[in-house]
Amino acid sequence: MPVKIGLTDTEDSVAEKYPGLQEYTVCQSKAFVQGILGCVVGASAAYTGSILFRRRFPIASKHTAVVLSIVCGVTTGYIITSIATQKCQNMWVNLANDAQQVNSHKIKEHTKIQALRKALESDRPAEVHKNKYGDSFE
């Protein structure tokens, strides 16, 4: 069964290869929406501020207000998107590290179980180890 990511389906093999892919895409979508809203709000605030500034000081032209509001809006949207994207990337790295630790733990447990089975099948005791205090353990 394919994994649903956004509007497209992703194969199970890709979803298994990259743990947390669905969470990452949801986070990334939210980051882009936040950036777009930040762009709109930043441009609106800059345009409103430039209109108020022009009323107080009639030297500035209307074209300057429009250009300034566009630049402020784009800059605000870029900054917000960059910060949110970095948070998404950090989340995905943490999810991948957690999945890798779980997999390595499973592999270690599997090798221990195989060693014990092998020792039981060969009718000899499992290897006895001693710690630095002389206590023995299997």
CSV table of N, CA and C in Angstrom, one decimal:
chain,number,residue,atom,x,y,z
A,1,MET,N,0.9,-1.2,0.0
A,1,MET,CA,0.0,0.0,0.0
A,1,MET,C,0.9,1.2,0.0
A,2,PRO,N,0.7,2.1,-1.0
A,2,PRO,CA,1.6,3.3,-1.0
A,2,PRO,C,1.3,4.3,0.1
A,3,VAL,N,2.3,5.1,0.5
A,3,VAL,CA,2.2,6.1,1.5
A,3,VAL,C,1.8,7.4,0.9
A,4,LYS,N,0.8,8.0,1.4
A,4,LYS,CA,0.3,9.3,0.9
A,4,LYS,C,1.1,10.4,1.4
A,5,ILE,N,1.8,11.2,0.5
A,5,ILE,CA,2.6,12.3,0.8
A,5,ILE,C,2.1,13.5,-0.1
A,6,GLY,N,1.4,14.4,0.5
A,6,GLY,CA,0.9,15.6,-0.2
A,6,GLY,C,-0.2,15.1,-1.2
A,7,LEU,N,-0.1,15.4,-2.5
A,7,LEU,CA,-1.0,15.0,-3.4
A,7,LEU,C,-0.6,13.7,-4.2
A,8,THR,N,0.6,13.2,-3.9
A,8,THR,CA,1.1,12.0,-4.6
A,8,THR,C,1.3,10.9,-3.7
A,9,ASP,N,1.3,9.7,-4.3
A,9,ASP,CA,1.6,8.5,-3.5
A,9,ASP,C,3.0,8.1,-3.6
A,10,THR,N,3.6,7.6,-2.6
A,10,THR,CA,5.0,7.2,-2.5
A,10,THR,C,5.1,5.7,-2.3
A,11,GLU,N,6.0,5.1,-2.9
A,11,GLU,CA,6.1,3.6,-2.8
A,11,GLU,C,6.5,3.3,-1.3
A,12,ASP,N,6.1,2.1,-0.9
A,12,ASP,CA,6.5,1.7,0.5
A,12,ASP,C,8.0,1.6,0.6
A,13,SER,N,8.7,1.1,-0.4
A,13,SER,CA,10.2,1.0,-0.3
A,13,SER,C,10.9,2.3,0.0
A,14,VAL,N,10.4,3.4,-0.6
A,14,VAL,CA,10.9,4.7,-0.4
A,14,VAL,C,10.6,5.2,1.1
A,15,ALA,N,9.4,4.9,1.5
A,15,ALA,CA,9.0,5.3,2.8
A,15,ALA,C,9.8,4.5,3.9
A,16,GLU,N,10.1,3.3,3.6
A,16,GLU,CA,10.9,2.5,4.6
A,16,GLU,C,12.3,2.9,4.6
A,17,LYS,N,12.8,3.3,3.4
A,17,LYS,CA,14.2,3.7,3.3
A,17,LYS,C,14.5,5.1,4.1
A,18,TYR,N,13.5,5.9,4.1
A,18,TYR,CA,13.6,7.2,4.7
A,18,TYR,C,12.6,7.4,5.8
A,19,PRO,N,12.9,7.0,7.0
A,19,PRO,CA,11.9,7.0,8.1
A,19,PRO,C,11.6,8.5,8.4
A,20,GLY,N,10.3,8.7,8.7
A,20,GLY,CA,9.9,10.1,9.0
A,20,GLY,C,9.6,11.0,7.8
A,21,LEU,N,9.6,10.4,6.6
A,21,LEU,CA,9.4,11.1,5.4
A,21,LEU,C,8.0,11.8,5.4
A,22,GLN,N,7.0,11.2,5.8
A,22,GLN,CA,5.7,11.8,5.9
A,22,GLN,C,5.6,12.9,6.8
A,23,GLU,N,6.2,12.8,8.0
A,23,GLU,CA,6.2,13.9,9.0
A,23,GLU,C,7.0,15.1,8.4
A,24,TYR,N,8.1,14.8,7.7
A,24,TYR,CA,8.9,15.8,7.2
A,24,TYR,C,8.2,16.6,6.1
A,25,THR,N,7.4,15.9,5.2
A,25,THR,CA,6.7,16.6,4.2
A,25,THR,C,5.6,17.5,4.8
A,26,VAL,N,4.9,17.0,5.8
A,26,VAL,CA,3.9,17.8,6.5
A,26,VAL,C,4.5,19.1,7.1
A,27,CYS,N,5.7,18.9,7.8
A,27,CYS,CA,6.4,20.0,8.4
A,27,CYS,C,6.8,21.0,7.3
A,28,GLN,N,7.3,20.5,6.2
A,28,GLN,CA,7.8,21.4,5.2
A,28,GLN,C,6.7,22.1,4.5
A,29,SER,N,5.5,21.5,4.4
A,29,SER,CA,4.3,22.2,3.8
A,29,SER,C,3.9,23.4,4.8
A,30,LYS,N,3.9,23.1,6.1
A,30,LYS,CA,3.6,24.1,7.0
A,30,LYS,C,4.6,25.3,7.0
A,31,ALA,N,5.9,24.9,6.8
A,31,ALA,CA,6.9,26.0,6.7
A,31,ALA,C,6.7,26.9,5.5
A,32,PHE,N,6.3,26.3,4.3
A,32,PHE,CA,6.1,27.1,3.1
A,32,PHE,C,4.8,28.0,3.3
A,33,VAL,N,3.8,27.5,4.0
A,33,VAL,CA,2.6,28.3,4.2
A,33,VAL,C,2.9,29.4,5.2
A,34,GLN,N,3.7,29.1,6.2
A,34,GLN,CA,4.1,30.2,7.1
A,34,GLN,C,4.9,31.3,6.4
A,35,GLY,N,5.8,30.8,5.5
A,35,GLY,CA,6.6,31.8,4.7
A,35,GLY,C,5.7,32.7,3.8
A,36,ILE,N,4.7,32.1,3.2
A,36,ILE,CA,3.8,32.9,2.3
A,36,ILE,C,3.0,33.9,3.2
A,37,LEU,N,2.5,33.4,4.3
A,37,LEU,CA,1.8,34.3,5.2
A,37,LEU,C,2.7,35.4,5.7
A,38,GLY,N,3.9,35.1,6.0
A,38,GLY,CA,4.9,36.1,6.5
A,38,GLY,C,5.2,37.1,5.4
A,39,CYS,N,5.3,36.6,4.2
A,39,CYS,CA,5.5,37.6,3.1
A,39,CYS,C,4.3,38.5,2.9
A,40,VAL,N,3.1,38.0,3.0
A,40,VAL,CA,1.9,38.9,2.9
A,40,VAL,C,1.8,39.9,4.0
A,41,VAL,N,2.0,39.4,5.2
A,41,VAL,CA,1.9,40.2,6.4
A,41,VAL,C,3.1,41.3,6.4
A,42,GLY,N,4.3,40.8,6.1
A,42,GLY,CA,5.4,41.8,6.0
A,42,GLY,C,5.2,42.9,5.0
A,43,ALA,N,4.7,42.5,3.8
A,43,ALA,CA,4.5,43.5,2.8
A,43,ALA,C,3.4,44.4,3.2
A,44,SER,N,2.3,43.9,3.8
A,44,SER,CA,1.2,44.8,4.2
A,44,SER,C,1.7,45.7,5.3
A,45,ALA,N,2.4,45.2,6.2
A,45,ALA,CA,2.9,46.1,7.3
A,45,ALA,C,3.9,47.2,6.8
A,46,ALA,N,4.8,46.8,5.9
A,46,ALA,CA,5.7,47.8,5.3
A,46,ALA,C,4.9,48.8,4.5
A,47,TYR,N,3.9,48.4,3.7
A,47,TYR,CA,3.2,49.3,2.9
A,47,TYR,C,2.4,50.3,3.8
A,48,THR,N,1.8,49.8,4.8
A,48,THR,CA,1.0,50.6,5.8
A,48,THR,C,2.0,51.6,6.4
A,49,GLY,N,3.1,51.1,6.8
A,49,GLY,CA,4.1,52.0,7.5
A,49,GLY,C,4.6,53.1,6.5
A,50,SER,N,4.8,52.7,5.3
A,50,SER,CA,5.3,53.7,4.3
A,50,SER,C,4.2,54.8,4.0
A,51,ILE,N,3.0,54.4,4.0
A,51,ILE,CA,1.9,55.3,3.8
A,51,ILE,C,1.8,56.3,5.0
A,52,LEU,N,1.9,55.8,6.2
A,52,LEU,CA,1.9,56.7,7.3
A,52,LEU,C,3.2,57.6,7.3
A,53,PHE,N,4.3,57.1,6.9
A,53,PHE,CA,5.5,57.9,6.8
A,53,PHE,C,5.4,59.0,5.8
A,54,ARG,N,4.7,58.6,4.6
A,54,ARG,CA,4.5,59.6,3.6
A,54,ARG,C,3.6,60.7,4.0
A,55,ARG,N,2.6,60.4,4.8
A,55,ARG,CA,1.7,61.4,5.3
A,55,ARG,C,2.4,62.4,6.2
A,56,ARG,N,3.3,61.8,7.0
A,56,ARG,CA,4.1,62.7,7.9
A,56,ARG,C,5.2,63.5,7.2
A,57,PHE,N,5.9,62.8,6.3
A,57,PHE,CA,6.9,63.4,5.5
A,57,PHE,C,6.6,63.2,4.0
A,58,PRO,N,6.0,64.2,3.3
A,58,PRO,CA,5.5,64.0,2.0
A,58,PRO,C,6.7,63.9,0.9
A,59,ILE,N,7.9,63.8,1.3
A,59,ILE,CA,9.0,63.7,0.4
A,59,ILE,C,9.0,62.4,-0.4
A,60,ALA,N,8.7,61.3,0.3
A,60,ALA,CA,8.8,59.9,-0.3
A,60,ALA,C,7.7,59.8,-1.4
A,61,SER,N,8.0,59.1,-2.5
A,61,SER,CA,7.0,58.8,-3.5
A,61,SER,C,6.2,57.5,-3.3
A,62,LYS,N,5.1,57.4,-4.0
A,62,LYS,CA,4.3,56.2,-3.9
A,62,LYS,C,5.1,54.9,-4.4
A,63,HIS,N,5.9,55.1,-5.4
A,63,HIS,CA,6.6,54.0,-6.0
A,63,HIS,C,7.6,53.4,-5.0
A,64,THR,N,8.2,54.3,-4.2
A,64,THR,CA,9.2,53.9,-3.2
A,64,THR,C,8.5,53.0,-2.2
A,65,ALA,N,7.2,53.4,-1.8
A,65,ALA,CA,6.5,52.6,-0.8
A,65,ALA,C,6.2,51.2,-1.3
A,66,VAL,N,5.8,51.1,-2.6
A,66,VAL,CA,5.5,49.8,-3.2
A,66,VAL,C,6.7,48.9,-3.2
A,67,VAL,N,7.8,49.5,-3.7
A,67,VAL,CA,9.1,48.7,-3.8
A,67,VAL,C,9.6,48.3,-2.4
A,68,LEU,N,9.5,49.2,-1.5
A,68,LEU,CA,9.9,48.9,-0.1
A,68,LEU,C,9.1,47.8,0.5
A,69,SER,N,7.8,47.9,0.3
A,69,SER,CA,6.9,46.9,0.9
A,69,SER,C,7.1,45.5,0.2
A,70,ILE,N,7.4,45.5,-1.1
A,70,ILE,CA,7.7,44.2,-1.7
A,70,ILE,C,9.0,43.6,-1.1
A,71,VAL,N,10.0,44.4,-1.0
A,71,VAL,CA,11.3,43.9,-0.5
A,71,VAL,C,11.1,43.5,0.9
A,72,CYS,N,10.4,44.2,1.8
A,72,CYS,CA,10.2,43.8,3.2
A,72,CYS,C,9.4,42.5,3.2
A,73,GLY,N,8.4,42.4,2.4
A,73,GLY,CA,7.6,41.2,2.4
A,73,GLY,C,8.4,39.9,2.0
A,74,VAL,N,9.1,40.0,0.9
A,74,VAL,CA,9.9,38.9,0.5
A,74,VAL,C,11.0,38.5,1.5
A,75,THR,N,11.6,39.5,2.1
A,75,THR,CA,12.6,39.2,3.1
A,75,THR,C,12.0,38.6,4.3
A,76,THR,N,10.9,39.1,4.8
A,76,THR,CA,10.2,38.4,5.9
A,76,THR,C,9.8,37.0,5.6
A,77,GLY,N,9.2,36.8,4.4
A,77,GLY,CA,8.9,35.4,4.1
A,77,GLY,C,10.0,34.5,4.0
A,78,TYR,N,11.2,35.0,3.4
A,78,TYR,CA,12.4,34.1,3.3
A,78,TYR,C,12.9,33.8,4.7
A,79,ILE,N,13.0,34.7,5.6
A,79,ILE,CA,13.5,34.5,6.9
A,79,ILE,C,12.6,33.4,7.7
A,80,ILE,N,11.3,33.6,7.6
A,80,ILE,CA,10.4,32.7,8.3
A,80,ILE,C,10.5,31.3,7.7
A,81,THR,N,10.5,31.2,6.4
A,81,THR,CA,10.6,29.9,5.7
A,81,THR,C,12.0,29.2,6.1
A,82,SER,N,13.1,30.0,6.1
A,82,SER,CA,14.4,29.4,6.4
A,82,SER,C,14.4,28.8,7.8
A,83,ILE,N,13.9,29.6,8.8
A,83,ILE,CA,13.9,29.1,10.2
A,83,ILE,C,13.0,27.8,10.3
A,84,ALA,N,11.8,27.9,9.7
A,84,ALA,CA,10.9,26.7,9.8
A,84,ALA,C,11.5,25.5,9.0
A,85,THR,N,12.2,25.7,7.9
A,85,THR,CA,12.8,24.6,7.2
A,85,THR,C,13.9,24.0,8.0
A,86,GLN,N,14.7,24.8,8.7
A,86,GLN,CA,15.8,24.3,9.5
A,86,GLN,C,15.2,23.4,10.6
A,87,LYS,N,14.1,23.8,11.2
A,87,LYS,CA,13.4,23.0,12.3
A,87,LYS,C,13.0,21.7,11.7
A,88,CYS,N,12.4,21.7,10.5
A,88,CYS,CA,12.0,20.5,9.8
A,88,CYS,C,13.1,19.5,9.6
A,89,GLN,N,14.2,20.1,9.1
A,89,GLN,CA,15.4,19.3,8.8
A,89,GLN,C,16.0,18.6,10.1
A,90,ASN,N,16.0,19.4,11.2
A,90,ASN,CA,16.5,18.9,12.5
A,90,ASN,C,15.5,17.8,13.0
A,91,MET,N,14.2,18.0,12.8
A,91,MET,CA,13.3,16.9,13.2
A,91,MET,C,13.5,15.6,12.4
A,92,TRP,N,13.7,15.8,11.1
A,92,TRP,CA,13.9,14.6,10.3
A,92,TRP,C,15.2,13.8,10.6
A,93,VAL,N,16.3,14.6,10.9
A,93,VAL,CA,17.5,14.0,11.3
A,93,VAL,C,17.3,13.2,12.7
A,94,ASN,N,16.6,13.8,13.6
A,94,ASN,CA,16.3,13.1,14.9
A,94,ASN,C,15.5,11.9,14.7
A,95,LEU,N,14.5,11.9,13.8
A,95,LEU,CA,13.7,10.7,13.5
A,95,LEU,C,14.5,9.7,12.9
A,96,ALA,N,15.4,10.0,12.0
A,96,ALA,CA,16.3,9.0,11.3
A,96,ALA,C,17.3,8.4,12.3
A,97,ASN,N,17.8,9.2,13.2
A,97,ASN,CA,18.7,8.7,14.2
A,97,ASN,C,18.0,7.8,15.2
A,98,ASP,N,16.8,8.1,15.6
A,98,ASP,CA,16.1,7.2,16.4
A,98,ASP,C,15.8,5.9,15.8
A,99,ALA,N,15.4,5.9,14.5
A,99,ALA,CA,15.1,4.7,13.8
A,99,ALA,C,16.4,3.9,13.6
A,100,GLN,N,17.5,4.5,13.4
A,100,GLN,CA,18.8,3.8,13.2
A,100,GLN,C,19.2,3.2,14.6
A,101,GLN,N,19.0,3.8,15.7
A,101,GLN,CA,19.3,3.2,17.0
A,101,GLN,C,18.4,2.0,17.3
A,102,VAL,N,17.1,2.1,16.9
A,102,VAL,CA,16.2,1.0,17.1
A,102,VAL,C,16.7,-0.2,16.3
A,103,ASN,N,17.1,0.1,15.0
A,103,ASN,CA,17.5,-1.0,14.1
A,103,ASN,C,18.8,-1.7,14.7
A,104,SER,N,19.7,-0.9,15.1
A,104,SER,CA,21.0,-1.4,15.6
A,104,SER,C,20.8,-2.2,16.9
A,105,HIS,N,19.8,-1.8,17.7
A,105,HIS,CA,19.5,-2.5,18.9
A,105,HIS,C,18.9,-3.9,18.6
A,106,LYS,N,18.0,-3.9,17.6
A,106,LYS,CA,17.4,-5.1,17.1
A,106,LYS,C,18.5,-6.1,16.6
A,107,ILE,N,19.5,-5.6,15.9
A,107,ILE,CA,20.5,-6.4,15.3
A,107,ILE,C,21.4,-7.0,16.4
A,108,LYS,N,21.7,-6.2,17.5
A,108,LYS,CA,22.5,-6.7,18.6
A,108,LYS,C,21.8,-7.8,19.3
A,109,GLU,N,20.5,-7.5,19.6
A,109,GLU,CA,19.7,-8.6,20.3
A,109,GLU,C,19.6,-9.9,19.4
A,110,HIS,N,19.5,-9.7,18.1
A,110,HIS,CA,19.4,-10.9,17.3
A,110,HIS,C,20.7,-11.7,17.3
A,111,THR,N,21.8,-11.0,17.3
A,111,THR,CA,23.1,-11.7,17.4
A,111,THR,C,23.3,-12.4,18.7
A,112,LYS,N,22.9,-11.8,19.8
A,112,LYS,CA,23.0,-12.4,21.1
A,112,LYS,C,22.1,-13.7,21.2
A,113,ILE,N,20.9,-13.6,20.6
A,113,ILE,CA,20.0,-14.8,20.6
A,113,ILE,C,20.6,-15.9,19.8
A,114,GLN,N,21.2,-15.6,18.6
A,114,GLN,CA,21.8,-16.6,17.8
A,114,GLN,C,23.0,-17.2,18.5
A,115,ALA,N,23.8,-16.5,19.2
A,115,ALA,CA,24.9,-17.0,20.0
A,115,ALA,C,24.5,-18.0,21.1
A,116,LEU,N,23.4,-17.6,21.8
A,116,LEU,CA,22.9,-18.5,22.8
A,116,LEU,C,22.3,-19.8,22.2
A,117,ARG,N,21.6,-19.7,21.1
A,117,ARG,CA,21.0,-20.8,20.4
A,117,ARG,C,22.2,-21.8,20.0
A,118,LYS,N,23.2,-21.2,19.4
A,118,LYS,CA,24.3,-22.0,19.0
A,118,LYS,C,25.0,-22.7,20.1
A,119,ALA,N,25.1,-22.1,21.3
A,119,ALA,CA,25.7,-22.7,22.4
A,119,ALA,C,24.8,-23.8,23.0
A,120,LEU,N,23.5,-23.6,22.9
A,120,LEU,CA,22.6,-24.6,23.4
A,120,LEU,C,22.6,-25.8,22.5
A,121,GLU,N,22.7,-25.6,21.2
A,121,GLU,CA,22.7,-26.7,20.2
A,121,GLU,C,24.0,-27.5,20.3
A,122,SER,N,25.1,-26.9,20.6
A,122,SER,CA,26.4,-27.6,20.6
A,122,SER,C,26.6,-28.3,22.0
A,123,ASP,N,25.7,-28.2,22.9
A,123,ASP,CA,25.8,-28.8,24.2
A,123,ASP,C,27.0,-28.4,25.0
A,124,ARG,N,27.5,-27.2,24.8
A,124,ARG,CA,28.6,-26.6,25.6
A,124,ARG,C,28.1,-25.3,26.2
A,125,PRO,N,28.6,-24.9,27.3
A,125,PRO,CA,28.1,-23.7,27.9
A,125,PRO,C,28.5,-22.5,27.1
A,126,ALA,N,27.7,-21.5,27.3
A,126,ALA,CA,28.0,-20.2,26.6
A,126,ALA,C,29.3,-19.7,27.1
A,127,GLU,N,29.9,-18.8,26.4
A,127,GLU,CA,31.2,-18.2,26.8
A,127,GLU,C,31.0,-17.5,28.1
A,128,VAL,N,32.0,-17.8,29.0
A,128,VAL,CA,32.0,-17.1,30.3
A,128,VAL,C,33.0,-16.0,30.3
A,129,HIS,N,32.6,-14.8,30.6
A,129,HIS,CA,33.4,-13.7,30.6
A,129,HIS,C,33.7,-13.2,32.1
A,130,LYS,N,34.8,-12.6,32.3
A,130,LYS,CA,35.1,-12.1,33.6
A,130,LYS,C,35.3,-10.6,33.5
A,131,ASN,N,34.7,-9.9,34.5
A,131,ASN,CA,35.0,-8.4,34.5
A,131,ASN,C,36.3,-8.1,35.3
A,132,LYS,N,36.6,-6.9,35.4
A,132,LYS,CA,37.9,-6.5,36.1
A,132,LYS,C,37.9,-6.9,37.6
A,133,TYR,N,36.8,-7.2,38.2
A,133,TYR,CA,36.8,-7.6,39.6
A,133,TYR,C,36.8,-9.1,39.8
A,134,GLY,N,36.8,-9.9,38.6
A,134,GLY,CA,36.9,-11.3,38.7
A,134,GLY,C,35.5,-12.0,38.7
A,135,ASP,N,34.5,-11.3,38.6
A,135,ASP,CA,33.1,-11.9,38.6
A,135,ASP,C,32.9,-12.5,37.2
A,136,SER,N,32.3,-13.7,37.2
A,136,SER,CA,32.0,-14.3,35.9
A,136,SER,C,30.6,-14.0,35.5
A,137,PHE,N,30.4,-13.9,34.2
A,137,PHE,CA,29.0,-13.7,33.6
A,137,PHE,C,29.0,-14.3,32.2
A,138,GLU,N,27.8,-14.6,31.7
A,138,GLU,CA,27.7,-15.1,30.3
A,138,GLU,C,27.5,-14.0,29.4
